[in-house]
Amino acid sequence: LAVAGAKVLVLCRNEQKGENLVDEIKVINPKANCKVVHMDLASLQSVRSCGVNLRQNLSKVDILILNAGRTAAYPPKLSSDGIETTFQENYLGHFYLTRLILPLLLASEAPRVVTVSSSCHRLAPACGVRVSLSEVNDSKHSTLIQTYAHSKLASLMFAQALDRKYGKKGNMFSNVCHPGVVATNLTAGVEKAFGCAGPLVRWAIDTRNKLLAYAPQEAALTILFLASSAEVERQEIRGKYFIPIATRSSPKHEKASDVVLGSELWKFSEKLIQRCLGSEAFVVASETAAEEEEVHTDTEPKKEKNKQQAEELEEQKKEDEKIKNEKKELQEMRAKEQGFIMLFMKLERKNADLASRVGELKSKVARLKAKNSNLRLQKLIKKDRFNLDELRRVQRYQEEIEDLKFQLFYGATKKDDKLQELLHQRDSLQKMVQTETTRRKENEGILQEMKHQLDQVKSKAAGSWLFSGETEIVSFDEEETSGLEHPPAE
């Protein structure tokens, strides 16, 4: 913008960094009209001082770009105004600055306001933005990403509310964009929130920035399109949401375009600023807050102005009625959300208990498997007692093999030869056991055959006397031996 000839004011809290940026711009274009103005979004008084300074020294503002690179603070903390830091720096400070310089914007023929949000707005609470200070400052029921997402959803809803109020009325083009994942130092220090896993998170973020993120020059293209392209006026692009690069999209949160909640957020923001700075927070010099919000009142007849004010009051009443009717729904939704959160926490605890129980069961199964293997080994020993020594040796070798495997798993690789030798001996012993088993079965067969033959001999020798003498066997019939006084000995 500066190189193209625009007068650019860089509003930032670190003036030295701003001056360095101006020097870089002037290297490209020495005639660039660029100036640094101090403003700290974390201090509403600083924002007011900046706004008053601009009101006193400028006649109009053609383009306003609201871009604060602020991740959720860890640990969560409050600003000097007593407001959650992320919410104030990413949204409330921008809201206050825009309200202060609104007359300068409306003095331009076709002012443009570009609000930089984030696709993370979809992770904001289901009920939408919170409209009470206690809820905004409540960090116990919000994660870091939810806190960041809440502030970006508020910025998105503010951009749309600004369009509804001053789009057609002040010929203003207020749009919002997600610049994409950008390789900047936006996430510096975020790893502190992850404790011991912080270095791993830092490595993952750096890797993402190298491989997937947009360069800042690329990410700025969508912002530049909304700020300077003639297509915005030609196509009447107002209150729209854009993603990289200059692509129209739609918000991903169901409450992002809620008119009633957007109006409630606007009123809540004004009351919150007045609570911090007083009732005249929006008054500059002798002007009143009502006069500041008027658009081109010098050119309107008084009757038409009064009629318009009456219509606005009537619309405001209707809007207030809608807000009252929907407050109950919001409260119910918040109660349901709280119930879901408690249920989720219970489920997480139950899941942890189940995980520990599963671990215990796994260890128990492992012990049972080991015990089962030992029982099988004992059965084998009882079954084959004739080869008990060999089986015990096999068991010892198996234990040694398991020990060697365990040692090899942890780096003891020098015992490969011994392991191979033991495996070979185990195979040899198994073959011996098989051979011995086969031999035993053969011997049992031979024994059975011999028993059978012996039974046959006994049956043939029944009723006969058997004499042994010089390898001859003599058999006597009963008739031949009936006359003998003493039968021969068997």
Short mmCIF file of C-alpha atoms in Angstrom, two decimals:
data_model
loop_
_atom_site.label_atom_id
_atom_site.label_comp_id
_atom_site.label_asym_id
_atom_site.label_seq_id
_atom_site.Cartn_x
_atom_site.Cartn_y
_atom_site.Cartn_z
CA LEU A 1 0.00 0.00 0.00
CA ALA A 2 2.81 2.40 0.87
CA VAL A 3 4.71 1.65 -2.34
CA ALA A 4 1.50 2.19 -4.31
CA GLY A 5 1.32 5.76 -2.99
CA ALA A 6 -1.03 5.47 -0.03
CA LYS A 7 -0.36 7.31 3.21
CA VAL A 8 0.09 4.43 5.65
CA LEU A 9 -0.04 4.66 9.44
CA VAL A 10 1.38 1.61 11.23
CA LEU A 11 -0.27 1.25 14.64
CA CYS A 12 1.77 -1.02 16.91
CA ARG A 13 2.95 -1.35 20.51
CA ASN A 14 6.65 -1.85 19.62
CA GLU A 15 7.65 1.40 17.93
CA GLN A 16 11.17 0.18 17.18
CA LYS A 17 9.87 -2.75 15.12
CA GLY A 18 7.52 -0.33 13.38
CA GLU A 19 10.40 1.99 12.50
CA ASN A 20 12.38 -0.96 11.13
CA LEU A 21 9.42 -1.79 8.89
CA VAL A 22 9.22 1.81 7.67
CA ASP A 23 12.94 1.70 6.83
CA GLU A 24 12.42 -1.48 4.78
CA ILE A 25 9.54 0.14 2.89
CA LYS A 26 11.58 3.26 2.11
CA VAL A 27 14.38 1.12 0.70
CA ILE A 28 11.89 -0.01 -1.94
CA ASN A 29 10.30 3.44 -2.37
CA PRO A 30 12.17 6.35 -0.74
CA LYS A 31 9.15 8.59 -1.32
CA ALA A 32 6.76 6.29 0.56
CA ASN A 33 4.56 8.19 3.03
CA CYS A 34 4.66 5.82 6.00
CA LYS A 35 4.53 6.66 9.71
CA VAL A 36 4.51 4.75 13.01
CA VAL A 37 1.88 5.52 15.68
CA HIS A 38 2.08 3.89 19.10
CA MET A 39 -0.93 1.84 20.20
CA ASP A 40 -1.10 -1.11 22.60
CA LEU A 41 -4.27 -3.16 22.14
CA ALA A 42 -3.80 -4.61 25.64
CA SER A 43 -4.53 -1.15 27.08
CA LEU A 44 -7.84 0.54 26.31
CA GLN A 45 -6.35 3.87 27.42
CA SER A 46 -3.59 3.45 24.83
CA VAL A 47 -6.19 2.71 22.15
CA ARG A 48 -8.13 5.82 23.17
CA SER A 49 -5.03 8.01 22.99
CA CYS A 50 -4.28 6.69 19.53
CA GLY A 51 -7.85 7.21 18.36
CA VAL A 52 -7.96 10.77 19.67
CA ASN A 53 -4.62 11.47 17.96
CA LEU A 54 -5.97 10.22 14.64
CA ARG A 55 -9.19 12.22 15.02
CA GLN A 56 -7.20 15.39 15.61
CA ASN A 57 -4.68 14.96 12.79
CA LEU A 58 -6.62 13.25 9.98
CA SER A 59 -9.58 14.33 7.90
CA LYS A 60 -10.55 10.83 6.74
CA VAL A 61 -9.50 7.17 6.72
CA ASP A 62 -10.07 5.25 3.49
CA ILE A 63 -8.81 1.81 4.55
CA LEU A 64 -8.64 0.27 8.02
CA ILE A 65 -6.97 -3.16 8.42
CA LEU A 66 -7.48 -4.84 11.80
CA ASN A 67 -4.83 -7.51 12.25
CA ALA A 68 -3.50 -8.59 15.64
CA GLY A 69 -1.30 -11.69 15.77
CA ARG A 70 -2.10 -12.85 19.28
CA THR A 71 -2.40 -16.48 20.31
CA ALA A 72 -4.02 -17.45 23.60
CA ALA A 73 -1.88 -16.33 26.53
CA TYR A 74 -0.34 -19.11 28.63
CA PRO A 75 -0.81 -19.15 31.48
CA PRO A 76 -4.15 -17.31 31.08
CA LYS A 77 -3.99 -13.75 32.36
CA LEU A 78 -5.95 -10.50 32.47
CA SER A 79 -4.96 -7.18 30.94
CA SER A 80 -4.48 -4.01 32.93
CA ASP A 81 -8.18 -3.32 32.27
CA GLY A 82 -9.19 -6.59 33.95
CA ILE A 83 -10.16 -8.33 30.69
CA GLU A 84 -8.87 -11.63 29.33
CA THR A 85 -5.82 -10.71 27.23
CA THR A 86 -6.60 -12.68 24.06
CA PHE A 87 -10.15 -11.35 23.85
CA GLN A 88 -9.00 -7.75 24.36
CA GLU A 89 -6.08 -7.78 21.91
CA ASN A 90 -7.72 -9.77 19.12
CA TYR A 91 -11.17 -8.16 19.30
CA LEU A 92 -12.05 -5.52 21.90
CA GLY A 93 -9.10 -3.20 21.12
CA HIS A 94 -10.03 -3.27 17.42
CA PHE A 95 -13.68 -2.63 18.21
CA TYR A 96 -12.78 0.40 20.33
CA LEU A 97 -10.37 1.84 17.73
CA THR A 98 -12.99 1.45 14.97
CA ARG A 99 -15.65 3.17 17.09
CA LEU A 100 -13.31 6.06 17.88
CA ILE A 101 -12.33 6.77 14.26
CA LEU A 102 -15.77 5.97 12.81
CA PRO A 103 -16.33 9.62 11.73
CA LEU A 104 -13.02 9.49 9.81
CA LEU A 105 -14.13 6.32 8.02
CA LEU A 106 -17.53 7.74 7.15
CA ALA A 107 -15.84 10.88 5.80
CA SER A 108 -14.40 8.74 3.00
CA GLU A 109 -16.45 8.13 -0.14
CA ALA A 110 -16.19 4.33 0.07
CA PRO A 111 -14.31 3.31 3.22
CA ARG A 112 -13.07 -0.24 3.61
CA VAL A 113 -12.56 -2.15 6.84
CA VAL A 114 -10.73 -5.49 6.64
CA THR A 115 -10.88 -7.64 9.78
CA VAL A 116 -8.40 -10.51 9.97
CA SER A 117 -10.02 -13.47 11.70
CA SER A 118 -9.11 -17.16 11.55
CA SER A 119 -10.62 -20.46 10.45
CA CYS A 120 -10.19 -21.48 14.10
CA HIS A 121 -13.39 -19.53 14.83
CA ARG A 122 -15.22 -22.81 14.15
CA LEU A 123 -13.76 -24.18 17.43
CA ALA A 124 -15.43 -21.50 19.55
CA PRO A 125 -18.12 -22.60 22.04
CA ALA A 126 -21.35 -23.81 20.45
CA CYS A 127 -23.30 -20.98 22.09
CA GLY A 128 -21.20 -18.40 20.20
CA VAL A 129 -19.48 -15.41 21.77
CA ARG A 130 -19.80 -14.79 25.49
CA VAL A 131 -21.46 -11.51 26.43
CA SER A 132 -20.57 -11.20 30.09
CA LEU A 133 -17.21 -10.31 31.61
CA SER A 134 -17.25 -13.27 34.01
CA GLU A 135 -17.68 -15.69 31.10
CA VAL A 136 -15.00 -13.95 29.01
CA ASN A 137 -12.52 -14.15 31.90
CA ASP A 138 -13.41 -17.74 32.82
CA SER A 139 -10.34 -19.75 31.77
CA LYS A 140 -11.20 -22.88 33.79
CA HIS A 141 -13.71 -24.14 31.25
CA SER A 142 -11.78 -23.19 28.09
CA THR A 143 -8.68 -24.61 26.46
CA LEU A 144 -6.07 -22.37 24.84
CA ILE A 145 -7.41 -23.04 21.35
CA GLN A 146 -11.00 -22.35 22.47
CA THR A 147 -9.93 -19.02 23.98
CA TYR A 148 -8.23 -18.05 20.73
CA ALA A 149 -11.18 -19.27 18.64
CA HIS A 150 -13.61 -17.27 20.81
CA SER A 151 -11.73 -14.02 20.15
CA LYS A 152 -11.62 -14.71 16.40
CA LEU A 153 -15.34 -15.49 16.28
CA ALA A 154 -15.99 -12.17 18.02
CA SER A 155 -13.89 -10.38 15.36
CA LEU A 156 -15.85 -12.08 12.58
CA MET A 157 -19.21 -11.14 14.10
CA PHE A 158 -18.00 -7.57 14.64
CA ALA A 159 -17.11 -7.22 10.95
CA GLN A 160 -20.60 -8.37 9.94
CA ALA A 161 -22.30 -6.14 12.52
CA LEU A 162 -20.28 -3.16 11.21
CA ASP A 163 -21.56 -3.91 7.71
CA ARG A 164 -25.16 -4.12 8.89
CA LYS A 165 -24.89 -0.74 10.62
CA TYR A 166 -22.85 1.26 8.11
CA GLY A 167 -22.63 -0.81 4.93
CA LYS A 168 -25.32 0.78 2.79
CA LYS A 169 -25.88 3.67 5.18
CA GLY A 170 -22.28 4.91 4.98
CA ASN A 171 -21.25 3.16 1.75
CA MET A 172 -18.78 1.15 3.85
CA PHE A 173 -17.26 -2.15 2.72
CA SER A 174 -16.61 -4.20 5.85
CA ASN A 175 -15.32 -7.71 5.19
CA VAL A 176 -13.45 -10.40 7.10
CA CYS A 177 -10.84 -12.95 6.04
CA HIS A 178 -8.84 -15.95 7.15
CA PRO A 179 -5.26 -15.37 5.87
CA GLY A 180 -4.37 -19.07 6.08
CA VAL A 181 -1.72 -20.85 8.10
CA VAL A 182 1.19 -18.42 7.85
CA ALA A 183 4.87 -19.03 8.56
CA THR A 184 5.31 -16.26 11.13
CA ASN A 185 6.22 -16.16 14.82
CA LEU A 186 2.53 -16.17 15.79
CA THR A 187 2.97 -19.39 17.80
CA ALA A 188 6.16 -18.29 19.59
CA GLY A 189 6.12 -19.66 23.14
CA VAL A 190 3.04 -21.82 22.65
CA GLU A 191 5.07 -24.94 23.41
CA LYS A 192 5.21 -23.88 27.09
CA ALA A 193 1.60 -24.96 27.44
CA PHE A 194 2.51 -28.57 26.64
CA GLY A 195 5.10 -29.22 29.35
CA CYS A 196 7.48 -32.05 28.49
CA ALA A 197 5.90 -32.41 25.06
CA GLY A 198 6.73 -28.77 24.27
CA PRO A 199 9.84 -29.48 22.12
CA LEU A 200 7.85 -31.98 20.05
CA VAL A 201 5.05 -29.43 19.55
CA ARG A 202 7.61 -26.79 18.57
CA TRP A 203 9.14 -29.18 16.04
CA ALA A 204 5.70 -30.01 14.60
CA ILE A 205 4.84 -26.30 14.22
CA ASP A 206 8.18 -25.50 12.57
CA THR A 207 7.76 -28.45 10.19
CA ARG A 208 4.24 -27.30 9.32
CA ASN A 209 5.53 -23.79 8.62
CA LYS A 210 8.20 -25.16 6.27
CA LEU A 211 5.95 -27.59 4.37
CA LEU A 212 2.37 -26.31 4.49
CA ALA A 213 2.20 -22.68 5.61
CA TYR A 214 1.85 -19.62 3.40
CA ALA A 215 4.64 -17.10 3.28
CA PRO A 216 3.61 -13.70 4.73
CA GLN A 217 3.73 -12.17 1.23
CA GLU A 218 1.22 -14.76 -0.01
CA ALA A 219 -1.03 -14.50 3.04
CA ALA A 220 -1.23 -10.71 2.60
CA LEU A 221 -2.82 -11.07 -0.86
CA THR A 222 -6.31 -11.81 0.48
CA ILE A 223 -6.11 -8.79 2.80
CA LEU A 224 -4.88 -6.58 -0.06
CA PHE A 225 -7.70 -7.78 -2.31
CA LEU A 226 -10.36 -6.72 0.21
CA ALA A 227 -8.54 -3.46 0.96
CA SER A 228 -7.76 -2.25 -2.55
CA SER A 229 -9.34 -4.28 -5.35
CA ALA A 230 -11.90 -2.52 -7.55
CA GLU A 231 -13.83 -5.80 -7.67
CA VAL A 232 -15.01 -5.22 -4.10
CA GLU A 233 -17.01 -2.13 -5.08
CA ARG A 234 -17.96 -3.46 -8.51
CA GLN A 235 -19.47 -6.65 -7.05
CA GLU A 236 -20.82 -4.94 -3.88
CA ILE A 237 -18.86 -7.29 -1.59
CA ARG A 238 -19.99 -6.41 1.95
CA GLY A 239 -19.98 -8.44 5.16
CA LYS A 240 -18.40 -11.47 3.44
CA TYR A 241 -15.88 -14.06 4.64
CA PHE A 242 -12.82 -14.84 2.49
CA ILE A 243 -10.11 -17.53 2.60
CA PRO A 244 -6.78 -17.80 0.74
CA ILE A 245 -6.29 -16.59 -1.80
CA ALA A 246 -9.08 -14.02 -2.28
CA THR A 247 -11.70 -16.80 -2.35
CA ARG A 248 -15.17 -16.19 -1.02
CA SER A 249 -16.36 -18.70 1.56
CA SER A 250 -18.82 -18.90 4.43
CA PRO A 251 -18.21 -18.91 8.21
CA LYS A 252 -17.91 -22.37 9.78
CA HIS A 253 -19.67 -21.57 13.06
CA GLU A 254 -23.45 -21.72 13.20
CA LYS A 255 -23.61 -18.56 15.34
CA ALA A 256 -21.21 -16.51 13.20
CA SER A 257 -24.01 -14.75 11.28
CA ASP A 258 -26.47 -14.52 14.18
CA VAL A 259 -27.85 -10.96 13.95
CA VAL A 260 -29.24 -10.89 17.48
CA LEU A 261 -26.05 -12.21 19.07
CA GLY A 262 -23.98 -9.80 16.95
CA SER A 263 -26.04 -6.86 18.21
CA GLU A 264 -25.74 -8.13 21.77
CA LEU A 265 -21.95 -8.40 21.36
CA TRP A 266 -21.79 -4.79 20.10
CA LYS A 267 -23.70 -3.48 23.12
CA PHE A 268 -21.71 -5.64 25.53
CA SER A 269 -18.44 -4.30 24.07
CA GLU A 270 -19.54 -0.69 24.47
CA LYS A 271 -20.64 -1.24 28.06
CA LEU A 272 -17.42 -3.07 28.88
CA ILE A 273 -15.30 -0.20 27.52
CA GLN A 274 -17.39 2.38 29.39
CA ARG A 275 -17.01 0.32 32.54
CA CYS A 276 -13.21 0.48 32.19
CA LEU A 277 -12.83 4.11 31.00
CA GLY A 278 -16.02 5.81 32.13
CA SER A 279 -19.20 6.95 30.43
CA GLU A 280 -17.31 9.33 28.10
CA ALA A 281 -15.10 6.62 26.63
CA PHE A 282 -16.49 7.29 23.14
CA VAL A 283 -16.55 11.09 23.44
CA VAL A 284 -13.80 13.05 21.68
CA ALA A 285 -13.38 16.77 22.51
CA SER A 286 -16.83 18.43 22.70
CA GLU A 287 -18.69 15.77 20.72
CA THR A 288 -21.25 13.51 22.26
CA ALA A 289 -21.55 9.81 21.60
CA ALA A 290 -24.81 10.35 19.73
CA GLU A 291 -23.26 12.98 17.47
CA GLU A 292 -20.28 10.72 16.77
CA GLU A 293 -22.44 7.95 15.36
CA GLU A 294 -24.40 10.14 12.98
CA VAL A 295 -23.59 9.73 9.29
CA HIS A 296 -23.52 12.85 7.11
CA THR A 297 -26.01 14.60 9.39
CA ASP A 298 -25.09 18.01 7.96
CA THR A 299 -26.71 17.14 4.66
CA GLU A 300 -29.93 15.66 6.04
CA PRO A 301 -33.03 17.69 6.84
CA LYS A 302 -34.04 17.68 10.49
CA LYS A 303 -37.44 16.16 9.83
CA GLU A 304 -35.98 13.29 7.92
CA LYS A 305 -33.40 12.80 10.65
CA ASN A 306 -36.07 12.70 13.38
CA LYS A 307 -38.10 10.25 11.32
CA GLN A 308 -35.07 8.07 10.84
CA GLN A 309 -34.30 8.19 14.57
CA ALA A 310 -37.87 7.17 15.36
CA GLU A 311 -37.59 4.24 12.97
CA GLU A 312 -34.30 3.25 14.55
CA LEU A 313 -35.86 3.40 18.02
CA GLU A 314 -38.72 1.20 16.83
CA GLU A 315 -36.29 -1.27 15.32
CA GLN A 316 -34.26 -1.18 18.50
CA LYS A 317 -37.33 -2.04 20.55
CA LYS A 318 -38.11 -4.98 18.31
CA GLU A 319 -34.52 -6.07 18.50
CA ASP A 320 -34.57 -5.83 22.30
CA GLU A 321 -37.66 -8.03 22.38
CA LYS A 322 -35.93 -10.59 20.20
CA ILE A 323 -32.92 -10.50 22.48
CA LYS A 324 -35.08 -11.12 25.54
CA ASN A 325 -36.78 -14.05 23.84
CA GLU A 326 -33.51 -15.59 22.77
CA LYS A 327 -31.69 -15.04 26.07
CA LYS A 328 -33.56 -17.95 27.56
CA GLU A 329 -32.52 -20.15 24.66
CA LEU A 330 -28.92 -19.04 25.09
CA GLN A 331 -29.03 -19.82 28.79
CA GLU A 332 -30.48 -23.26 28.08
CA MET A 333 -27.82 -23.91 25.46
CA ARG A 334 -25.08 -22.84 27.89
CA ALA A 335 -26.53 -25.14 30.56
CA LYS A 336 -26.56 -27.99 28.04
CA GLU A 337 -23.02 -27.18 27.00
CA GLN A 338 -21.94 -27.23 30.65
CA GLY A 339 -23.65 -30.60 31.05
CA PHE A 340 -21.88 -31.93 27.96
CA ILE A 341 -18.55 -30.70 29.32
CA MET A 342 -19.13 -32.46 32.64
CA LEU A 343 -20.20 -35.62 30.82
CA PHE A 344 -17.12 -35.45 28.64
CA MET A 345 -14.89 -35.09 31.71
CA LYS A 346 -16.59 -38.10 33.30
CA LEU A 347 -16.12 -40.11 30.14
CA GLU A 348 -12.45 -39.14 30.06
CA ARG A 349 -11.98 -40.33 33.64
CA LYS A 350 -13.84 -43.54 32.86
CA ASN A 351 -11.73 -44.02 29.77
CA ALA A 352 -8.57 -43.63 31.85
CA ASP A 353 -9.88 -46.22 34.34
CA LEU A 354 -10.73 -48.60 31.52
CA ALA A 355 -7.28 -48.11 30.02
CA SER A 356 -5.61 -49.00 33.33
CA ARG A 357 -7.93 -52.00 33.66
CA VAL A 358 -7.04 -53.14 30.14
CA GLY A 359 -3.36 -52.85 31.04
CA GLU A 360 -3.89 -55.04 34.10
CA LEU A 361 -5.81 -57.62 32.06
CA LYS A 362 -3.07 -57.69 29.43
CA SER A 363 -0.41 -58.35 32.06
CA LYS A 364 -2.62 -61.03 33.60
CA VAL A 365 -3.08 -62.67 30.19
CA ALA A 366 0.67 -62.63 29.69
CA ARG A 367 1.19 -64.33 33.05
CA LEU A 368 -1.47 -66.94 32.21
CA LYS A 369 0.18 -67.63 28.87
CA ALA A 370 3.50 -68.15 30.59
CA LYS A 371 1.86 -70.41 33.15
CA ASN A 372 0.07 -72.33 30.40
CA SER A 373 3.33 -72.93 28.57
CA ASN A 374 4.87 -74.25 31.78
CA LEU A 375 1.91 -76.62 32.31
CA ARG A 376 2.27 -77.94 28.78
CA LEU A 377 5.93 -78.58 29.40
CA GLN A 378 5.15 -80.46 32.60
CA LYS A 379 2.62 -82.65 30.76
CA LEU A 380 5.23 -83.51 28.17
CA ILE A 381 7.67 -84.43 30.91
CA LYS A 382 5.12 -86.71 32.57
CA LYS A 383 4.21 -88.30 29.25
CA ASP A 384 7.78 -89.00 28.17
CA ARG A 385 9.60 -89.80 31.38
CA PHE A 386 12.01 -92.06 29.57
CA ASN A 387 13.56 -88.95 27.98
CA LEU A 388 13.19 -86.57 30.93
CA ASP A 389 16.81 -85.49 30.91
CA GLU A 390 16.70 -84.59 27.24
CA LEU A 391 13.48 -82.57 27.73
CA ARG A 392 15.00 -80.70 30.64
CA ARG A 393 17.98 -79.90 28.52
CA VAL A 394 15.65 -78.67 25.79
CA GLN A 395 13.91 -76.48 28.35
CA ARG A 396 17.21 -75.03 29.51
CA TYR A 397 18.22 -74.37 25.94
CA GLN A 398 14.91 -72.69 25.27
CA GLU A 399 15.37 -70.48 28.30
CA GLU A 400 18.87 -69.60 27.17
CA ILE A 401 17.54 -68.83 23.70
CA GLU A 402 14.88 -66.55 25.15
CA ASP A 403 17.53 -64.82 27.24
CA LEU A 404 19.66 -64.37 24.16
CA LYS A 405 16.69 -62.98 22.25
CA PHE A 406 16.05 -60.53 25.07
CA GLN A 407 19.70 -59.50 25.06
CA LEU A 408 19.67 -59.11 21.30
CA PHE A 409 16.57 -56.91 21.54
CA TYR A 410 18.46 -54.47 23.74
CA GLY A 411 21.62 -54.42 21.68
CA ALA A 412 23.62 -57.51 22.70
CA THR A 413 24.30 -58.60 19.13
CA LYS A 414 27.64 -60.32 19.78
CA LYS A 415 26.03 -63.63 20.80
CA ASP A 416 24.59 -64.51 17.42
CA ASP A 417 26.98 -67.46 17.03
CA LYS A 418 26.04 -68.96 20.36
CA LEU A 419 22.36 -68.50 19.57
CA GLN A 420 22.80 -70.34 16.28
CA GLU A 421 24.69 -73.13 18.03
CA LEU A 422 21.99 -73.47 20.67
CA LEU A 423 19.32 -73.51 18.02
CA HIS A 424 21.23 -76.24 16.21
CA GLN A 425 21.58 -78.25 19.44
CA ARG A 426 17.88 -77.78 20.12
CA ASP A 427 17.03 -79.12 16.66
CA SER A 428 19.38 -82.08 17.19
CA LEU A 429 17.81 -82.87 20.55
CA GLN A 430 14.33 -82.65 19.06
CA LYS A 431 15.39 -85.11 16.36
CA MET A 432 16.84 -87.41 19.07
CA VAL A 433 13.58 -87.21 20.97
CA GLN A 434 11.64 -88.06 17.82
CA THR A 435 14.02 -90.94 17.05
CA GLU A 436 13.79 -92.26 20.61
CA THR A 437 10.01 -92.01 20.48
CA THR A 438 9.93 -93.94 17.20
CA ARG A 439 12.32 -96.60 18.64
CA ARG A 440 10.19 -96.94 21.74
CA LYS A 441 7.12 -97.51 19.61
CA GLU A 442 9.00 -100.16 17.58
CA ASN A 443 10.16 -101.89 20.80
CA GLU A 444 6.62 -101.86 22.11
CA GLY A 445 5.51 -103.53 18.88
CA ILE A 446 8.22 -106.19 19.14
CA LEU A 447 7.30 -106.78 22.78
CA GLN A 448 3.64 -107.21 21.89
CA GLU A 449 4.59 -109.69 19.16
CA MET A 450 6.77 -111.69 21.61
CA LYS A 451 3.97 -111.76 24.15
CA HIS A 452 1.67 -113.05 21.48
CA GLN A 453 4.10 -115.80 20.54
CA LEU A 454 4.57 -116.75 24.23
CA ASP A 455 0.81 -117.03 24.66
CA GLN A 456 0.69 -119.34 21.65
CA VAL A 457 3.48 -121.54 23.12
CA LYS A 458 1.69 -121.70 26.46
CA SER A 459 -1.52 -122.74 24.80
CA LYS A 460 0.26 -125.50 22.88
CA ALA A 461 2.02 -126.72 26.03
CA ALA A 462 -1.19 -126.94 28.04
CA GLY A 463 -1.64 -130.46 29.49
CA SER A 464 1.98 -131.45 28.63
CA TRP A 465 5.09 -131.80 30.72
CA LEU A 466 8.09 -129.86 29.59
CA PHE A 467 11.55 -131.34 30.14
CA SER A 468 14.72 -129.57 29.47
CA GLY A 469 17.89 -131.47 28.76
CA GLU A 470 20.60 -130.81 26.28
CA THR A 471 18.41 -128.40 24.29
CA GLU A 472 15.72 -131.03 23.69
CA ILE A 473 12.09 -130.64 24.66
CA VAL A 474 10.18 -133.88 25.41
CA SER A 475 6.39 -134.01 25.60
CA PHE A 476 4.44 -136.80 27.39
CA ASP A 477 0.86 -137.57 26.81
CA GLU A 478 -1.36 -138.42 29.76
CA GLU A 479 -1.69 -142.04 28.70
CA GLU A 480 2.08 -142.55 28.56
CA THR A 481 2.75 -140.98 31.94
CA SER A 482 -0.20 -142.36 33.82
CA GLY A 483 1.83 -145.33 35.13
CA LEU A 484 4.60 -143.23 36.61
CA GLU A 485 4.59 -142.84 40.36
CA HIS A 486 6.19 -139.46 40.29
CA PRO A 487 5.70 -137.29 37.18
CA PRO A 488 8.74 -135.51 36.04
CA ALA A 489 9.30 -131.97 37.25
CA GLU A 490 8.10 -129.23 35.02
#
